[in-house]
Amino acid sequence: MTTAREIMSPGADCVRTDQTAADAAELMTELGVGALPICGKDNKLKGVVTDRDLVVKVLGPGRDPATFPAGSLNQAEAVTIGADDSTEEVLETMSRHQVRRLPVIDGDQLVGMVAVADVARSLPHPETGRLVEALSAD
């Protein structure tokens, strides 16, 4: 059984809830990623911000990214996957929640991120097709 830990990108950097949307965008640019975990002062995962979130929630409505709190971009509850969960569980979680990236946690510690591309590389072709179909559905 292949696990999330085996296919994830390890060591996810966080944007903090007390930082700004501009800080999140700068960190995404620096790291070359399209999503970042949002962590609180307690270092606990609060959510995930995507490049799309920055456009739709900050730039599109004309808000100032230099003053808009990154903590206001998180979801009600972060969707995560356990480090030792199977890739099948990763696939099911992504499909069920319609997300393309998942923070990977070990206990209460963020240890990495797993993206659709990571899952696609590890799954047989029919399962990869199911994932793409599920994420592309309206």
PDB file of N, CA and C in Angstrom, residues 31-119:
ATOM      1  N   LEU A  31       8.331  30.189  -3.476  1.00  0.00           N
ATOM      2  CA  LEU A  31       8.376  28.723  -3.439  1.00  0.00           C
ATOM      3  C   LEU A  31       7.957  28.070  -4.753  1.00  0.00           C
ATOM      4  N   GLY A  32       7.345  28.855  -5.649  1.00  0.00           N
ATOM      5  CA  GLY A  32       6.870  28.302  -6.912  1.00  0.00           C
ATOM      6  C   GLY A  32       5.703  27.356  -6.741  1.00  0.00           C
ATOM      7  N   VAL A  33       4.771  27.702  -5.823  1.00  0.00           N
ATOM      8  CA  VAL A  33       3.610  26.860  -5.557  1.00  0.00           C
ATOM      9  C   VAL A  33       2.323  27.644  -5.765  1.00  0.00           C
ATOM     10  N   GLY A  34       1.215  26.938  -5.931  1.00  0.00           N
ATOM     11  CA  GLY A  34      -0.082  27.568  -6.133  1.00  0.00           C
ATOM     12  C   GLY A  34      -0.989  27.487  -4.922  1.00  0.00           C
ATOM     13  N   ALA A  35      -0.475  26.918  -3.828  1.00  0.00           N
ATOM     14  CA  ALA A  35      -1.275  26.810  -2.607  1.00  0.00           C
ATOM     15  C   ALA A  35      -0.343  26.753  -1.405  1.00  0.00           C
ATOM     16  N   LEU A  36      -0.828  27.315  -0.317  1.00  0.00           N
ATOM     17  CA  LEU A  36      -0.067  27.303   0.939  1.00  0.00           C
ATOM     18  C   LEU A  36      -0.983  26.952   2.097  1.00  0.00           C
ATOM     19  N   PRO A  37      -0.484  26.192   3.032  1.00  0.00           N
ATOM     20  CA  PRO A  37      -1.238  26.003   4.264  1.00  0.00           C
ATOM     21  C   PRO A  37      -1.271  27.327   5.039  1.00  0.00           C
ATOM     22  N   ILE A  38      -2.352  27.550   5.775  1.00  0.00           N
ATOM     23  CA  ILE A  38      -2.459  28.697   6.672  1.00  0.00           C
ATOM     24  C   ILE A  38      -2.351  28.138   8.090  1.00  0.00           C
ATOM     25  N   CYS A  39      -1.403  28.655   8.861  1.00  0.00           N
ATOM     26  CA  CYS A  39      -1.191  28.182  10.221  1.00  0.00           C
ATOM     27  C   CYS A  39      -1.391  29.322  11.208  1.00  0.00           C
ATOM     28  N   GLY A  40      -1.923  28.991  12.361  1.00  0.00           N
ATOM     29  CA  GLY A  40      -2.139  29.976  13.404  1.00  0.00           C
ATOM     30  C   GLY A  40      -0.894  30.189  14.240  1.00  0.00           C
ATOM     31  N   LYS A  41      -1.014  31.069  15.219  1.00  0.00           N
ATOM     32  CA  LYS A  41       0.098  31.337  16.131  1.00  0.00           C
ATOM     33  C   LYS A  41       0.485  30.092  16.916  1.00  0.00           C
ATOM     34  N   ASP A  42      -0.467  29.166  17.048  1.00  0.00           N
ATOM     35  CA  ASP A  42      -0.225  27.908  17.751  1.00  0.00           C
ATOM     36  C   ASP A  42       0.421  26.852  16.847  1.00  0.00           C
ATOM     37  N   ASN A  43       0.777  27.248  15.607  1.00  0.00           N
ATOM     38  CA  ASN A  43       1.370  26.361  14.595  1.00  0.00           C
ATOM     39  C   ASN A  43       0.431  25.255  14.133  1.00  0.00           C
ATOM     40  N   LYS A  44      -0.841  25.389  14.426  1.00  0.00           N
ATOM     41  CA  LYS A  44      -1.836  24.414  13.967  1.00  0.00           C
ATOM     42  C   LYS A  44      -2.380  24.862  12.621  1.00  0.00           C
ATOM     43  N   LEU A  45      -2.679  23.890  11.786  1.00  0.00           N
ATOM     44  CA  LEU A  45      -3.235  24.151  10.469  1.00  0.00           C
ATOM     45  C   LEU A  45      -4.637  24.742  10.583  1.00  0.00           C
ATOM     46  N   LYS A  46      -4.880  25.847   9.903  1.00  0.00           N
ATOM     47  CA  LYS A  46      -6.189  26.510   9.926  1.00  0.00           C
ATOM     48  C   LYS A  46      -6.905  26.401   8.575  1.00  0.00           C
ATOM     49  N   GLY A  47      -6.155  26.148   7.514  1.00  0.00           N
ATOM     50  CA  GLY A  47      -6.751  26.070   6.192  1.00  0.00           C
ATOM     51  C   GLY A  47      -5.686  26.086   5.126  1.00  0.00           C
ATOM     52  N   VAL A  48      -6.112  26.324   3.907  1.00  0.00           N
ATOM     53  CA  VAL A  48      -5.216  26.406   2.756  1.00  0.00           C
ATOM     54  C   VAL A  48      -5.658  27.597   1.924  1.00  0.00           C
ATOM     55  N   VAL A  49      -4.699  28.373   1.454  1.00  0.00           N
ATOM     56  CA  VAL A  49      -4.992  29.469   0.537  1.00  0.00           C
ATOM     57  C   VAL A  49      -4.389  29.106  -0.821  1.00  0.00           C
ATOM     58  N   THR A  50      -5.159  29.329  -1.879  1.00  0.00           N
ATOM     59  CA  THR A  50      -4.689  29.063  -3.237  1.00  0.00           C
ATOM     60  C   THR A  50      -4.511  30.379  -3.984  1.00  0.00           C
ATOM     61  N   ASP A  51      -3.803  30.291  -5.094  1.00  0.00           N
ATOM     62  CA  ASP A  51      -3.650  31.474  -5.936  1.00  0.00           C
ATOM     63  C   ASP A  51      -5.018  31.965  -6.408  1.00  0.00           C
ATOM     64  N   ARG A  52      -5.932  31.044  -6.639  1.00  0.00           N
ATOM     65  CA  ARG A  52      -7.293  31.424  -7.042  1.00  0.00           C
ATOM     66  C   ARG A  52      -8.002  32.189  -5.926  1.00  0.00           C
ATOM     67  N   ASP A  53      -7.822  31.754  -4.669  1.00  0.00           N
ATOM     68  CA  ASP A  53      -8.404  32.473  -3.531  1.00  0.00           C
ATOM     69  C   ASP A  53      -7.938  33.929  -3.517  1.00  0.00           C
ATOM     70  N   LEU A  54      -6.659  34.138  -3.781  1.00  0.00           N
ATOM     71  CA  LEU A  54      -6.122  35.503  -3.767  1.00  0.00           C
ATOM     72  C   LEU A  54      -6.798  36.368  -4.822  1.00  0.00           C
ATOM     73  N   VAL A  55      -7.040  35.788  -5.986  1.00  0.00           N
ATOM     74  CA  VAL A  55      -7.683  36.546  -7.064  1.00  0.00           C
ATOM     75  C   VAL A  55      -9.160  36.790  -6.746  1.00  0.00           C
ATOM     76  N   VAL A  56      -9.883  35.736  -6.378  1.00  0.00           N
ATOM     77  CA  VAL A  56     -11.334  35.826  -6.186  1.00  0.00           C
ATOM     78  C   VAL A  56     -11.724  36.582  -4.914  1.00  0.00           C
ATOM     79  N   LYS A  57     -10.981  36.383  -3.834  1.00  0.00           N
ATOM     80  CA  LYS A  57     -11.372  36.966  -2.553  1.00  0.00           C
ATOM     81  C   LYS A  57     -10.689  38.297  -2.237  1.00  0.00           C
ATOM     82  N   VAL A  58      -9.565  38.580  -2.904  1.00  0.00           N
ATOM     83  CA  VAL A  58      -8.826  39.797  -2.570  1.00  0.00           C
ATOM     84  C   VAL A  58      -8.747  40.737  -3.772  1.00  0.00           C
ATOM     85  N   LEU A  59      -8.090  40.321  -4.824  1.00  0.00           N
ATOM     86  CA  LEU A  59      -7.860  41.210  -5.966  1.00  0.00           C
ATOM     87  C   LEU A  59      -9.133  41.540  -6.729  1.00  0.00           C
ATOM     88  N   GLY A  60      -9.933  40.538  -7.043  1.00  0.00           N
ATOM     89  CA  GLY A  60     -11.171  40.758  -7.799  1.00  0.00           C
ATOM     90  C   GLY A  60     -12.096  41.775  -7.158  1.00  0.00           C
ATOM     91  N   PRO A  61     -12.357  41.668  -5.853  1.00  0.00           N
ATOM     92  CA  PRO A  61     -13.225  42.635  -5.185  1.00  0.00           C
ATOM     93  C   PRO A  61     -12.544  43.984  -4.897  1.00  0.00           C
ATOM     94  N   GLY A  62     -11.281  44.128  -5.287  1.00  0.00           N
ATOM     95  CA  GLY A  62     -10.597  45.407  -5.095  1.00  0.00           C
ATOM     96  C   GLY A  62     -10.048  45.631  -3.694  1.00  0.00           C
ATOM     97  N   ARG A  63      -9.847  44.549  -2.955  1.00  0.00           N
ATOM     98  CA  ARG A  63      -9.276  44.686  -1.611  1.00  0.00           C
ATOM     99  C   ARG A  63      -7.762  44.854  -1.706  1.00  0.00           C
ATOM    100  N   ASP A  64      -7.176  45.451  -0.694  1.00  0.00           N
ATOM    101  CA  ASP A  64      -5.738  45.686  -0.654  1.00  0.00           C
ATOM    102  C   ASP A  64      -5.033  44.454  -0.081  1.00  0.00           C
ATOM    103  N   PRO A  65      -4.243  43.744  -0.898  1.00  0.00           N
ATOM    104  CA  PRO A  65      -3.580  42.537  -0.404  1.00  0.00           C
ATOM    105  C   PRO A  65      -2.563  42.826   0.704  1.00  0.00           C
ATOM    106  N   ALA A  66      -2.071  44.056   0.775  1.00  0.00           N
ATOM    107  CA  ALA A  66      -1.094  44.415   1.804  1.00  0.00           C
ATOM    108  C   ALA A  66      -1.729  44.546   3.186  1.00  0.00           C
ATOM    109  N   THR A  67      -3.052  44.683   3.228  1.00  0.00           N
ATOM    110  CA  THR A  67      -3.725  44.815   4.522  1.00  0.00           C
ATOM    111  C   THR A  67      -4.739  43.698   4.785  1.00  0.00           C
ATOM    112  N   PHE A  68      -5.084  42.923   3.752  1.00  0.00           N
ATOM    113  CA  PHE A  68      -6.071  41.854   3.925  1.00  0.00           C
ATOM    114  C   PHE A  68      -5.422  40.692   4.670  1.00  0.00           C
ATOM    115  N   PRO A  69      -5.994  40.283   5.808  1.00  0.00           N
ATOM    116  CA  PRO A  69      -5.379  39.218   6.613  1.00  0.00           C
ATOM    117  C   PRO A  69      -5.434  37.850   5.934  1.00  0.00           C
ATOM    118  N   ALA A  70      -4.307  37.176   5.912  1.00  0.00           N
ATOM    119  CA  ALA A  70      -4.262  35.822   5.349  1.00  0.00           C
ATOM    120  C   ALA A  70      -5.201  34.895   6.114  1.00  0.00           C
ATOM    121  N   GLY A  71      -5.379  35.131   7.397  1.00  0.00           N
ATOM    122  CA  GLY A  71      -6.270  34.301   8.205  1.00  0.00           C
ATOM    123  C   GLY A  71      -7.711  34.367   7.760  1.00  0.00           C
ATOM    124  N   SER A  72      -8.083  35.425   7.038  1.00  0.00           N
ATOM    125  CA  SER A  72      -9.458  35.541   6.528  1.00  0.00           C
ATOM    126  C   SER A  72      -9.674  34.720   5.266  1.00  0.00           C
ATOM    127  N   LEU A  73      -8.629  34.089   4.766  1.00  0.00           N
ATOM    128  CA  LEU A  73      -8.727  33.288   3.550  1.00  0.00           C
ATOM    129  C   LEU A  73      -8.938  31.805   3.835  1.00  0.00           C
ATOM    130  N   ASN A  74      -8.863  31.406   5.106  1.00  0.00           N
ATOM    131  CA  ASN A  74      -9.012  29.986   5.405  1.00  0.00           C
ATOM    132  C   ASN A  74     -10.468  29.562   5.417  1.00  0.00           C
ATOM    133  N   GLN A  75     -10.653  28.252   5.253  1.00  0.00           N
ATOM    134  CA  GLN A  75     -11.990  27.670   5.228  1.00  0.00           C
ATOM    135  C   GLN A  75     -12.481  27.456   6.656  1.00  0.00           C
ATOM    136  N   ALA A  76     -13.732  27.080   6.776  1.00  0.00           N
ATOM    137  CA  ALA A  76     -14.293  26.782   8.095  1.00  0.00           C
ATOM    138  C   ALA A  76     -13.522  25.638   8.760  1.00  0.00           C
ATOM    139  N   GLU A  77     -13.159  24.637   7.983  1.00  0.00           N
ATOM    140  CA  GLU A  77     -12.396  23.508   8.509  1.00  0.00           C
ATOM    141  C   GLU A  77     -11.445  23.032   7.423  1.00  0.00           C
ATOM    142  N   ALA A  78     -10.187  22.842   7.786  1.00  0.00           N
ATOM    143  CA  ALA A  78      -9.195  22.398   6.810  1.00  0.00           C
ATOM    144  C   ALA A  78      -9.422  20.927   6.461  1.00  0.00           C
ATOM    145  N   VAL A  79      -9.383  20.625   5.189  1.00  0.00           N
ATOM    146  CA  VAL A  79      -9.461  19.240   4.720  1.00  0.00           C
ATOM    147  C   VAL A  79      -8.026  18.733   4.653  1.00  0.00           C
ATOM    148  N   THR A  80      -7.744  17.651   5.360  1.00  0.00           N
ATOM    149  CA  THR A  80      -6.389  17.116   5.429  1.00  0.00           C
ATOM    150  C   THR A  80      -6.403  15.614   5.158  1.00  0.00           C
ATOM    151  N   ILE A  81      -5.192  15.082   5.076  1.00  0.00           N
ATOM    152  CA  ILE A  81      -5.012  13.638   4.959  1.00  0.00           C
ATOM    153  C   ILE A  81      -3.900  13.240   5.914  1.00  0.00           C
ATOM    154  N   GLY A  82      -4.039  12.075   6.517  1.00  0.00           N
ATOM    155  CA  GLY A  82      -2.993  11.572   7.407  1.00  0.00           C
ATOM    156  C   GLY A  82      -1.811  11.052   6.614  1.00  0.00           C
ATOM    157  N   ALA A  83      -0.627  11.235   7.147  1.00  0.00           N
ATOM    158  CA  ALA A  83       0.600  10.829   6.452  1.00  0.00           C
ATOM    159  C   ALA A  83       0.615   9.342   6.111  1.00  0.00           C
ATOM    160  N   ASP A  84       0.008   8.532   6.963  1.00  0.00           N
ATOM    161  CA  ASP A  84       0.030   7.092   6.730  1.00  0.00           C
ATOM    162  C   ASP A  84      -1.235   6.558   6.064  1.00  0.00           C
ATOM    163  N   ASP A  85      -2.117   7.481   5.628  1.00  0.00           N
ATOM    164  CA  ASP A  85      -3.303   7.068   4.876  1.00  0.00           C
ATOM    165  C   ASP A  85      -2.893   6.625   3.476  1.00  0.00           C
ATOM    166  N   SER A  86      -3.658   5.724   2.907  1.00  0.00           N
ATOM    167  CA  SER A  86      -3.347   5.180   1.584  1.00  0.00           C
ATOM    168  C   SER A  86      -3.641   6.198   0.490  1.00  0.00           C
ATOM    169  N   THR A  87      -3.043   5.970  -0.670  1.00  0.00           N
ATOM    170  CA  THR A  87      -3.330   6.842  -1.817  1.00  0.00           C
ATOM    171  C   THR A  87      -4.791   6.724  -2.222  1.00  0.00           C
ATOM    172  N   GLU A  88      -5.408   5.574  -1.955  1.00  0.00           N
ATOM    173  CA  GLU A  88      -6.833   5.433  -2.244  1.00  0.00           C
ATOM    174  C   GLU A  88      -7.649   6.392  -1.374  1.00  0.00           C
ATOM    175  N   GLU A  89      -7.245   6.557  -0.109  1.00  0.00           N
ATOM    176  CA  GLU A  89      -7.916   7.496   0.789  1.00  0.00           C
ATOM    177  C   GLU A  89      -7.658   8.937   0.342  1.00  0.00           C
ATOM    178  N   VAL A  90      -6.459   9.211  -0.146  1.00  0.00           N
ATOM    179  CA  VAL A  90      -6.154  10.536  -0.700  1.00  0.00           C
ATOM    180  C   VAL A  90      -7.103  10.817  -1.862  1.00  0.00           C
ATOM    181  N   LEU A  91      -7.219   9.860  -2.771  1.00  0.00           N
ATOM    182  CA  LEU A  91      -8.103   9.980  -3.928  1.00  0.00           C
ATOM    183  C   LEU A  91      -9.537  10.238  -3.486  1.00  0.00           C
ATOM    184  N   GLU A  92     -10.027   9.456  -2.534  1.00  0.00           N
ATOM    185  CA  GLU A  92     -11.398   9.601  -2.043  1.00  0.00           C
ATOM    186  C   GLU A  92     -11.610  10.965  -1.391  1.00  0.00           C
ATOM    187  N   THR A  93     -10.661  11.423  -0.589  1.00  0.00           N
ATOM    188  CA  THR A  93     -10.788  12.717   0.093  1.00  0.00           C
ATOM    189  C   THR A  93     -10.785  13.861  -0.911  1.00  0.00           C
ATOM    190  N   MET A  94      -9.895  13.818  -1.876  1.00  0.00           N
ATOM    191  CA  MET A  94      -9.854  14.867  -2.907  1.00  0.00           C
ATOM    192  C   MET A  94     -11.168  14.891  -3.693  1.00  0.00           C
ATOM    193  N   SER A  95     -11.650  13.737  -4.057  1.00  0.00           N
ATOM    194  CA  SER A  95     -12.896  13.651  -4.824  1.00  0.00           C
ATOM    195  C   SER A  95     -14.085  14.151  -4.016  1.00  0.00           C
ATOM    196  N   ARG A  96     -14.191  13.695  -2.776  1.00  0.00           N
ATOM    197  CA  ARG A  96     -15.325  14.042  -1.915  1.00  0.00           C
ATOM    198  C   ARG A  96     -15.376  15.548  -1.629  1.00  0.00           C
ATOM    199  N   HIS A  97     -14.216  16.164  -1.434  1.00  0.00           N
ATOM    200  CA  HIS A  97     -14.176  17.579  -1.064  1.00  0.00           C
ATOM    201  C   HIS A  97     -13.871  18.498  -2.248  1.00  0.00           C
ATOM    202  N   GLN A  98     -13.697  17.900  -3.427  1.00  0.00           N
ATOM    203  CA  GLN A  98     -13.434  18.670  -4.645  1.00  0.00           C
ATOM    204  C   GLN A  98     -12.225  19.591  -4.482  1.00  0.00           C
ATOM    205  N   VAL A  99     -11.113  19.036  -3.983  1.00  0.00           N
ATOM    206  CA  VAL A  99      -9.878  19.796  -3.812  1.00  0.00           C
ATOM    207  C   VAL A  99      -8.754  19.145  -4.596  1.00  0.00           C
ATOM    208  N   ARG A 100      -7.803  19.955  -4.999  1.00  0.00           N
ATOM    209  CA  ARG A 100      -6.679  19.480  -5.798  1.00  0.00           C
ATOM    210  C   ARG A 100      -5.394  19.349  -4.991  1.00  0.00           C
ATOM    211  N   ARG A 101      -5.402  19.887  -3.780  1.00  0.00           N
ATOM    212  CA  ARG A 101      -4.220  19.813  -2.915  1.00  0.00           C
ATOM    213  C   ARG A 101      -4.675  19.538  -1.489  1.00  0.00           C
ATOM    214  N   LEU A 102      -3.921  18.695  -0.780  1.00  0.00           N
ATOM    215  CA  LEU A 102      -4.248  18.372   0.606  1.00  0.00           C
ATOM    216  C   LEU A 102      -3.021  18.530   1.490  1.00  0.00           C
ATOM    217  N   PRO A 103      -3.170  19.211   2.616  1.00  0.00           N
ATOM    218  CA  PRO A 103      -2.097  19.192   3.613  1.00  0.00           C
ATOM    219  C   PRO A 103      -2.007  17.784   4.203  1.00  0.00           C
ATOM    220  N   VAL A 104      -0.794  17.334   4.428  1.00  0.00           N
ATOM    221  CA  VAL A 104      -0.557  16.015   5.010  1.00  0.00           C
ATOM    222  C   VAL A 104      -0.115  16.228   6.457  1.00  0.00           C
ATOM    223  N   ILE A 105      -0.824  15.580   7.368  1.00  0.00           N
ATOM    224  CA  ILE A 105      -0.500  15.741   8.778  1.00  0.00           C
ATOM    225  C   ILE A 105      -0.083  14.414   9.397  1.00  0.00           C
ATOM    226  N   ASP A 106       0.797  14.507  10.368  1.00  0.00           N
ATOM    227  CA  ASP A 106       1.226  13.360  11.160  1.00  0.00           C
ATOM    228  C   ASP A 106       0.936  13.743  12.598  1.00  0.00           C
ATOM    229  N   GLY A 107      -0.120  13.168  13.165  1.00  0.00           N
ATOM    230  CA  GLY A 107      -0.606  13.629  14.470  1.00  0.00           C
ATOM    231  C   GLY A 107      -1.231  14.990  14.284  1.00  0.00           C
ATOM    232  N   ASP A 108      -0.651  16.007  14.920  1.00  0.00           N
ATOM    233  CA  ASP A 108      -1.151  17.372  14.700  1.00  0.00           C
ATOM    234  C   ASP A 108      -0.113  18.241  14.001  1.00  0.00           C
ATOM    235  N   GLN A 109       0.916  17.594  13.433  1.00  0.00           N
ATOM    236  CA  GLN A 109       1.983  18.324  12.756  1.00  0.00           C
ATOM    237  C   GLN A 109       1.832  18.262  11.240  1.00  0.00           C
ATOM    238  N   LEU A 110       1.946  19.417  10.594  1.00  0.00           N
ATOM    239  CA  LEU A 110       1.947  19.487   9.132  1.00  0.00           C
ATOM    240  C   LEU A 110       3.298  18.985   8.642  1.00  0.00           C
ATOM    241  N   VAL A 111       3.277  17.960   7.767  1.00  0.00           N
ATOM    242  CA  VAL A 111       4.534  17.380   7.289  1.00  0.00           C
ATOM    243  C   VAL A 111       4.727  17.513   5.788  1.00  0.00           C
ATOM    244  N   GLY A 112       3.687  17.961   5.066  1.00  0.00           N
ATOM    245  CA  GLY A 112       3.831  18.103   3.628  1.00  0.00           C
ATOM    246  C   GLY A 112       2.508  18.421   2.960  1.00  0.00           C
ATOM    247  N   MET A 113       2.548  18.434   1.632  1.00  0.00           N
ATOM    248  CA  MET A 113       1.359  18.661   0.813  1.00  0.00           C
ATOM    249  C   MET A 113       1.347  17.591  -0.272  1.00  0.00           C
ATOM    250  N   VAL A 114       0.147  17.142  -0.603  1.00  0.00           N
ATOM    251  CA  VAL A 114      -0.011  16.211  -1.715  1.00  0.00           C
ATOM    252  C   VAL A 114      -0.961  16.860  -2.717  1.00  0.00           C
ATOM    253  N   ALA A 115      -0.567  16.830  -3.974  1.00  0.00           N
ATOM    254  CA  ALA A 115      -1.341  17.447  -5.052  1.00  0.00           C
ATOM    255  C   ALA A 115      -1.859  16.373  -5.998  1.00  0.00           C
ATOM    256  N   VAL A 116      -2.798  16.760  -6.835  1.00  0.00           N
ATOM    257  CA  VAL A 116      -3.366  15.838  -7.820  1.00  0.00           C
ATOM    258  C   VAL A 116      -2.261  15.172  -8.631  1.00  0.00           C
ATOM    259  N   ALA A 117      -1.254  15.943  -9.032  1.00  0.00           N
ATOM    260  CA  ALA A 117      -0.176  15.381  -9.844  1.00  0.00           C
ATOM    261  C   ALA A 117       0.560  14.273  -9.087  1.00  0.00           C
ATOM    262  N   ASP A 118       0.742  14.454  -7.775  1.00  0.00           N
ATOM    263  CA  ASP A 118       1.393  13.425  -6.966  1.00  0.00           C
ATOM    264  C   ASP A 118       0.572  12.142  -6.973  1.00  0.00           C
ATOM    265  N   VAL A 119      -0.740  12.289  -6.813  1.00  0.00           N
ATOM    266  CA  VAL A 119      -1.635  11.131  -6.798  1.00  0.00           C
ATOM    267  C   VAL A 119      -1.642  10.474  -8.176  1.00  0.00           C
TER     268      VAL A 119
END
